[in-house]
Amino acid sequence: MSDPEDRAQARLEPIFAPRSVAVVGTTRIPGTVPFDIFQNILKDNFQGTIYPVSPKERSIAGVKAYKYVLDIPDPVDLAVIVFPSSVVNLAMEQCGKKGIKGAIIISAGFREVGPAGVRREEEIKRIAASYGISFIGPNCLGVINTDPSVHLNASFARRMPKEGNIGFMSQSGALCTAVLDYAHAKNIGFSKFISFGNKADVSDIDLMMYLKDDPATKVILVYLEELTDGTRFVRAARRIIRETGKPVLVLKSGRTREGASAAASHTGSLAASDEVVDAALHQAGVIRCQTVEELFNNAIALAYQPLPKGRRVAIVTNAGGPGVLTTDAAIQEKLELARFSESTRETFRKSLPVTANIMNPVDVIGDARADRYRVALGSALDDDNVDGALVILTPQSMTDIDLIAEEVCNVANRSPKPTYTSFMGETDVASGIDILQRRNIPHYILPESMCRAFARANDFLRERDRPEIPPVHFQDVHPAVAQKILSAAAAAGRAYLTQSDAMAVLGAYGLPVLPGRLASSPEDAAVAATQIGFPVAMKVESDDIVHKFDIKGVLLDIVSPEQAKEAYRTIVANAHAAQPRANIRGVFVQQMAGRGEEVILGLKRDEAFGPVLMFGLGGIFVEIFRDVSFRLAPVPADMVRDMMHEVRSYGMLTGARGRTPRDTGALEVCLQRLSQLAVECPQISELDINPLIVRNEGEGCSVADARIHV
Amino acid sequence: MERSEIQHRVQKVVSSVLKIDSKEIAPQSNFVFDLGADSMKSVELIAGFEEEFNIEMDEDRAREVQTVAGAVDFIATYVQ
């Protein structure tokens, strides 16, 4: 139990399940945060004891008030501090002396307001640490625990949500209030509802780990504006999913590419921070959502229904058109229309009108009442060829909406398979939707959202149950060689490795570099080219020239010693002309890579996530379509394969449309070796292998060019 | 002006604005934490001091003053 993440439960117990709460700095003025928090705790029926602490008031809302927290005669578990930021330190000091171990600091005016606020935040952290106080905030909305034995609404939200099994935590307090309103309208309940603000002490990771062990929480929802410790975050999320099977859903704002413009390499500019976040969350098995609506569409599916074990859906509908729409949406999400067994079809034949469609979608016809839905849904769910059901209803004059809703709930709740619903419309179907929501049957306004949620739930199951395959660790590598080159470059203050050094580093990790050497004169170039064998490529070698092609510092397909001499002179002259002050060490002569598909492999060291690998096909696929994939290194062996398959242009390598299949096995090994290099050479900040030539099946790959930034 | 006189008159203003018995007002009393001044009362206190001492204080700096003794020191820089 050495990992601090494992101590979250005990550390946060005074905050989530206190027996007594002091609201420190409260007032008698309704409509203010200090009063409303006190009032919320009181009116929402907190099961423990509440103490108002106010410098001036003798009582608040009829409850005896204390001037100082130290004046309270009994022990206090939790302090909810609502004083202005300037005196929160004094309040914390007294809480410490009182022996309080948990606090929620609602007050704003800390890190978010600038240097003075940073100092105040550091001061309260110091005091909290000296007394062993764990605190949430500052600058937050507060915390809600719906557990009936606690029933704490220590927040200034307008309402307390109903009890449920979704744990929600948010960096934005304002979003919390909007979510509560949204959830209320959809009858969604929560186990814990947490606004964590500046996370000066208790972090988002601590809270996730608390929810991991919280028996009332089945699904964890997180809203983030920043991911400061990405590596720890994804490790914690992965652990939660692996150990408990609880889904973790993340809505992260700030999908900006601003960071990309400052990047030093191709990979750097492609690996904009948000794409790395995407890859990292995906790698951890986290379901990333783009909107609040998508977050809850997925959450209700995961929280209310069993996970679909497969992608074979039965669609039950009382109208043809919506059935087709749902079919389209299902196929789009890579779901399959289940093929019903003969016995299921026989049941349909016997129980449904002759005009009913007994294939999939099952059309129970516009005049269907509850009994037809019961038979169709029940039989479909009982069929071994079905992994889950999607129920569509359109409100026709004879449709008994409420009865059908009740019947759908009855049948769905008896089945070990999931049922999702879409009662299409708004006014007429409202009471039916209300029944579905109250009985925890996921309902979606649009069939498309329903199909997407079904697919995500099945994706989650597959990710959760994916066996842990470790990254491949190669023994035939020479880390000492790479380290020596990288140390020398650092000592010389070089930002980029020369071509020969870059090739040597890659070669040390077994990446297939082509034979080559540095030539120091036209004659030497001719000798080198002859030794290597024609045709050769020749590239200027200089610490000062990064973009060799741009200054015409590269010549290809040199086929004779004479051409090699001439090429040397041309390259050096071009380099001098473009950058007169560049220190030119010579020209790198290298075997030509030969024919094959060009791909790009890259590495970028991300501030939050550490080393990130990139893969894409060369040329327009990367430049125009940004058709690339990312994974955090070290990349497990199976995920290297996923990474390759993920790019849309991958078919170019596997023989699509009559193309020659390329050596994808060798490519996979290159990515695995690069993953090991990324982990073992932390000095490298960015690296491009561009291009790596992937030759025909069985013929391997070659590094044609590479750039390494240290 | 003597410091003791400033102290006496500051206490008088604080007692009047915050409606607290002046016996409860100690030099180390924090306006917010001990005496319960909210942001509105803080503005009233500054106005009260300016009127009492016939001075015009730098409002930003005045807002940073946290205790009664601090207010005495701050006002002293204007009246001496």
Short mmCIF file of C-alpha atoms in Angstrom, two decimals, chain A residues 447-683:
data_model
loop_
_atom_site.label_atom_id
_atom_site.label_comp_id
_atom_site.label_asym_id
_atom_site.label_seq_id
_atom_site.Cartn_x
_atom_site.Cartn_y
_atom_site.Cartn_z
CA PRO A 447 -31.59 6.59 -32.86
CA GLU A 448 -28.08 7.67 -33.96
CA SER A 449 -27.15 8.54 -30.36
CA MET A 450 -28.60 5.22 -29.21
CA CYS A 451 -26.48 3.23 -31.68
CA ARG A 452 -23.36 5.21 -30.80
CA ALA A 453 -23.88 4.54 -27.09
CA PHE A 454 -24.35 0.82 -27.78
CA ALA A 455 -21.14 0.72 -29.81
CA ARG A 456 -19.17 2.61 -27.14
CA ALA A 457 -20.42 0.25 -24.44
CA ASN A 458 -19.21 -2.74 -26.45
CA ASP A 459 -15.92 -0.97 -27.25
CA PHE A 460 -15.45 -0.45 -23.54
CA LEU A 461 -16.07 -4.12 -22.77
CA ARG A 462 -13.46 -5.14 -25.35
CA GLU A 463 -10.90 -2.66 -24.04
CA ARG A 464 -11.59 -3.69 -20.46
CA ASP A 465 -11.10 -7.36 -21.21
CA ARG A 466 -8.15 -6.91 -23.55
CA PRO A 467 -5.31 -9.05 -22.21
CA GLU A 468 -2.34 -7.08 -20.87
CA ILE A 469 0.46 -7.69 -23.35
CA PRO A 470 3.79 -6.17 -22.36
CA PRO A 471 5.87 -4.14 -24.82
CA VAL A 472 8.49 -6.14 -26.68
CA HIS A 473 11.93 -5.68 -25.12
CA PHE A 474 14.78 -6.21 -27.58
CA GLN A 475 18.06 -7.53 -26.24
CA ASP A 476 20.08 -6.90 -29.41
CA VAL A 477 20.27 -3.15 -28.83
CA HIS A 478 23.29 -1.03 -27.87
CA PRO A 479 22.06 1.69 -25.51
CA ALA A 480 25.63 2.70 -24.61
CA VAL A 481 26.34 3.64 -28.24
CA ALA A 482 23.22 5.81 -28.42
CA GLN A 483 23.94 7.39 -25.04
CA LYS A 484 27.49 8.28 -26.04
CA ILE A 485 26.27 10.10 -29.17
CA LEU A 486 23.46 11.87 -27.34
CA SER A 487 25.78 12.95 -24.50
CA ALA A 488 28.32 14.28 -26.97
CA ALA A 489 25.59 16.27 -28.76
CA ALA A 490 24.40 17.68 -25.45
CA ALA A 491 27.95 18.58 -24.42
CA ALA A 492 28.47 20.35 -27.73
CA GLY A 493 25.18 22.22 -27.27
CA ARG A 494 23.73 20.86 -30.51
CA ALA A 495 19.94 20.90 -30.82
CA TYR A 496 19.88 18.41 -33.72
CA LEU A 497 22.01 15.35 -34.33
CA THR A 498 23.86 15.23 -37.61
CA GLN A 499 22.62 12.74 -40.17
CA SER A 500 25.42 10.30 -39.40
CA ASP A 501 24.80 10.56 -35.64
CA ALA A 502 21.05 10.19 -36.08
CA MET A 503 21.57 7.06 -38.17
CA ALA A 504 23.99 5.69 -35.59
CA VAL A 505 21.47 6.17 -32.76
CA LEU A 506 18.74 4.45 -34.75
CA GLY A 507 21.15 1.71 -35.75
CA ALA A 508 22.02 1.14 -32.10
CA TYR A 509 18.39 0.22 -31.53
CA GLY A 510 18.28 -2.14 -34.49
CA LEU A 511 16.33 0.13 -36.80
CA PRO A 512 17.21 -0.71 -40.40
CA VAL A 513 19.52 2.16 -41.35
CA LEU A 514 21.14 2.00 -44.75
CA PRO A 515 24.91 1.70 -45.11
CA GLY A 516 26.54 5.12 -45.34
CA ARG A 517 29.41 7.28 -44.17
CA LEU A 518 30.51 10.89 -44.00
CA ALA A 519 32.71 12.06 -46.87
CA SER A 520 35.03 15.01 -46.39
CA SER A 521 35.92 15.85 -50.01
CA PRO A 522 34.65 15.21 -53.55
CA GLU A 523 37.21 12.45 -53.96
CA ASP A 524 36.30 10.90 -50.63
CA ALA A 525 32.62 10.98 -51.69
CA ALA A 526 33.50 9.05 -54.87
CA VAL A 527 35.37 6.44 -52.80
CA ALA A 528 32.56 6.16 -50.27
CA ALA A 529 29.93 5.81 -52.99
CA THR A 530 31.94 3.11 -54.73
CA GLN A 531 32.39 1.21 -51.46
CA ILE A 532 28.67 1.45 -50.60
CA GLY A 533 27.55 0.59 -54.11
CA PHE A 534 25.61 2.69 -56.58
CA PRO A 535 23.11 4.27 -56.66
CA VAL A 536 23.64 6.44 -53.59
CA ALA A 537 21.99 9.42 -51.93
CA MET A 538 24.11 12.35 -50.73
CA LYS A 539 23.09 14.82 -48.00
CA VAL A 540 24.84 17.83 -46.52
CA GLU A 541 26.17 17.23 -43.00
CA SER A 542 26.05 20.29 -40.78
CA ASP A 543 25.00 21.08 -37.22
CA ASP A 544 23.51 24.31 -38.51
CA ILE A 545 21.33 22.97 -41.33
CA VAL A 546 18.15 21.22 -40.28
CA HIS A 547 16.04 21.38 -43.42
CA LYS A 548 18.49 19.86 -45.90
CA PHE A 549 16.00 19.48 -48.75
CA ASP A 550 14.91 23.10 -48.53
CA ILE A 551 18.44 24.38 -49.26
CA LYS A 552 19.07 21.77 -52.00
CA GLY A 553 21.44 19.95 -49.72
CA VAL A 554 20.28 16.49 -50.84
CA LEU A 555 20.89 14.76 -54.18
CA LEU A 556 19.54 11.32 -55.00
CA ASP A 557 20.28 8.52 -57.46
CA ILE A 558 23.99 9.23 -57.89
CA VAL A 559 25.20 6.44 -60.16
CA SER A 560 28.96 6.97 -60.76
CA PRO A 561 32.14 8.19 -58.99
CA GLU A 562 32.21 11.26 -61.24
CA GLN A 563 28.62 12.11 -60.36
CA ALA A 564 29.48 11.64 -56.71
CA LYS A 565 32.34 14.18 -56.92
CA GLU A 566 30.12 16.65 -58.76
CA ALA A 567 27.29 16.09 -56.31
CA TYR A 568 29.63 16.83 -53.40
CA ARG A 569 30.67 20.16 -54.90
CA THR A 570 27.05 21.11 -55.77
CA ILE A 571 25.71 20.24 -52.32
CA VAL A 572 28.44 22.20 -50.50
CA ALA A 573 27.98 25.19 -52.83
CA ASN A 574 24.19 25.13 -52.30
CA ALA A 575 24.65 24.95 -48.56
CA HIS A 576 27.12 27.85 -48.52
CA ALA A 577 24.82 29.89 -50.71
CA ALA A 578 21.82 29.30 -48.49
CA GLN A 579 23.59 29.57 -45.13
CA PRO A 580 26.99 31.23 -45.57
CA ARG A 581 27.82 30.92 -41.86
CA ALA A 582 26.93 27.25 -41.54
CA ASN A 583 29.70 24.94 -40.39
CA ILE A 584 29.71 22.17 -43.02
CA ARG A 585 31.33 18.93 -41.91
CA GLY A 586 31.06 17.22 -45.26
CA VAL A 587 28.48 15.21 -47.18
CA PHE A 588 26.81 12.04 -45.95
CA VAL A 589 26.86 9.34 -48.60
CA GLN A 590 24.23 6.64 -48.19
CA GLN A 591 22.87 3.69 -50.11
CA MET A 592 19.58 4.52 -51.89
CA ALA A 593 16.61 3.09 -50.11
CA GLY A 594 15.02 1.47 -53.12
CA ARG A 595 11.34 1.22 -53.94
CA GLY A 596 8.58 0.81 -51.44
CA GLU A 597 5.80 2.62 -49.59
CA GLU A 598 6.94 5.68 -47.65
CA VAL A 599 5.77 5.91 -44.06
CA ILE A 600 6.66 8.25 -41.23
CA LEU A 601 7.53 7.15 -37.71
CA GLY A 602 7.91 9.79 -35.06
CA LEU A 603 8.54 10.40 -31.41
CA LYS A 604 7.64 13.41 -29.33
CA ARG A 605 8.21 13.89 -25.64
CA ASP A 606 4.99 15.38 -24.34
CA GLU A 607 5.01 17.55 -21.23
CA ALA A 608 2.11 15.74 -19.63
CA PHE A 609 2.42 12.22 -21.04
CA GLY A 610 6.12 11.62 -21.70
CA PRO A 611 7.23 9.85 -24.88
CA VAL A 612 4.57 9.58 -27.59
CA LEU A 613 4.98 7.57 -30.79
CA MET A 614 3.45 8.58 -34.10
CA PHE A 615 2.77 6.56 -37.23
CA GLY A 616 1.41 7.57 -40.62
CA LEU A 617 1.83 7.03 -44.34
CA GLY A 618 4.06 9.52 -46.08
CA GLY A 619 3.24 12.31 -48.47
CA ILE A 620 -0.28 13.68 -48.68
CA PHE A 621 -1.66 11.26 -46.12
CA VAL A 622 0.31 12.99 -43.38
CA GLU A 623 0.58 16.46 -44.86
CA ILE A 624 -3.01 16.97 -45.99
CA PHE A 625 -5.18 14.38 -44.29
CA ARG A 626 -3.26 14.27 -40.99
CA ASP A 627 -3.89 10.54 -41.18
CA VAL A 628 -1.69 9.58 -38.26
CA SER A 629 -1.99 7.58 -35.06
CA PHE A 630 -0.37 8.05 -31.66
CA ARG A 631 0.42 5.91 -28.64
CA LEU A 632 2.26 6.53 -25.41
CA ALA A 633 5.56 4.66 -25.16
CA PRO A 634 6.27 2.00 -24.19
CA VAL A 635 3.63 0.69 -26.57
CA PRO A 636 2.37 -2.82 -25.77
CA ALA A 637 2.88 -5.22 -28.66
CA ASP A 638 -0.80 -5.51 -29.58
CA MET A 639 -1.22 -1.75 -29.52
CA VAL A 640 1.59 -1.31 -32.03
CA ARG A 641 -0.60 -3.29 -34.40
CA ASP A 642 -3.66 -1.19 -33.49
CA MET A 643 -1.62 1.91 -34.13
CA MET A 644 -0.84 0.73 -37.65
CA HIS A 645 -4.40 -0.37 -38.41
CA GLU A 646 -5.83 2.88 -37.09
CA VAL A 647 -4.60 5.06 -39.96
CA ARG A 648 -7.18 5.20 -42.72
CA SER A 649 -4.55 4.74 -45.42
CA TYR A 650 -3.23 1.50 -43.91
CA GLY A 651 -4.73 -0.45 -46.83
CA MET A 652 -2.00 1.08 -48.99
CA LEU A 653 0.41 -1.24 -47.20
CA THR A 654 -1.67 -4.40 -47.27
CA GLY A 655 -2.39 -4.69 -50.96
CA ALA A 656 -5.63 -2.72 -51.29
CA ARG A 657 -6.94 -2.36 -54.86
CA GLY A 658 -4.27 -4.53 -56.43
CA ARG A 659 -1.30 -2.86 -54.76
CA THR A 660 1.67 -4.95 -53.76
CA PRO A 661 1.47 -6.00 -50.11
CA ARG A 662 4.33 -4.46 -48.14
CA ASP A 663 6.36 -5.86 -45.26
CA THR A 664 4.07 -4.80 -42.41
CA GLY A 665 5.74 -7.29 -40.08
CA ALA A 666 9.06 -5.47 -40.46
CA LEU A 667 7.26 -2.15 -39.99
CA GLU A 668 5.74 -3.41 -36.74
CA VAL A 669 9.20 -4.34 -35.45
CA CYS A 670 10.47 -0.85 -36.35
CA LEU A 671 7.72 0.72 -34.24
CA GLN A 672 8.48 -1.64 -31.36
CA ARG A 673 12.19 -0.77 -31.50
CA LEU A 674 11.38 2.93 -31.67
CA SER A 675 9.17 2.51 -28.60
CA GLN A 676 12.11 1.03 -26.68
CA LEU A 677 14.42 3.80 -27.89
CA ALA A 678 11.85 6.42 -26.79
CA VAL A 679 11.84 5.07 -23.26
CA GLU A 680 15.58 4.47 -22.94
CA CYS A 681 16.78 7.75 -24.48
CA PRO A 682 14.97 10.49 -22.54
CA GLN A 683 17.33 13.13 -23.98
#
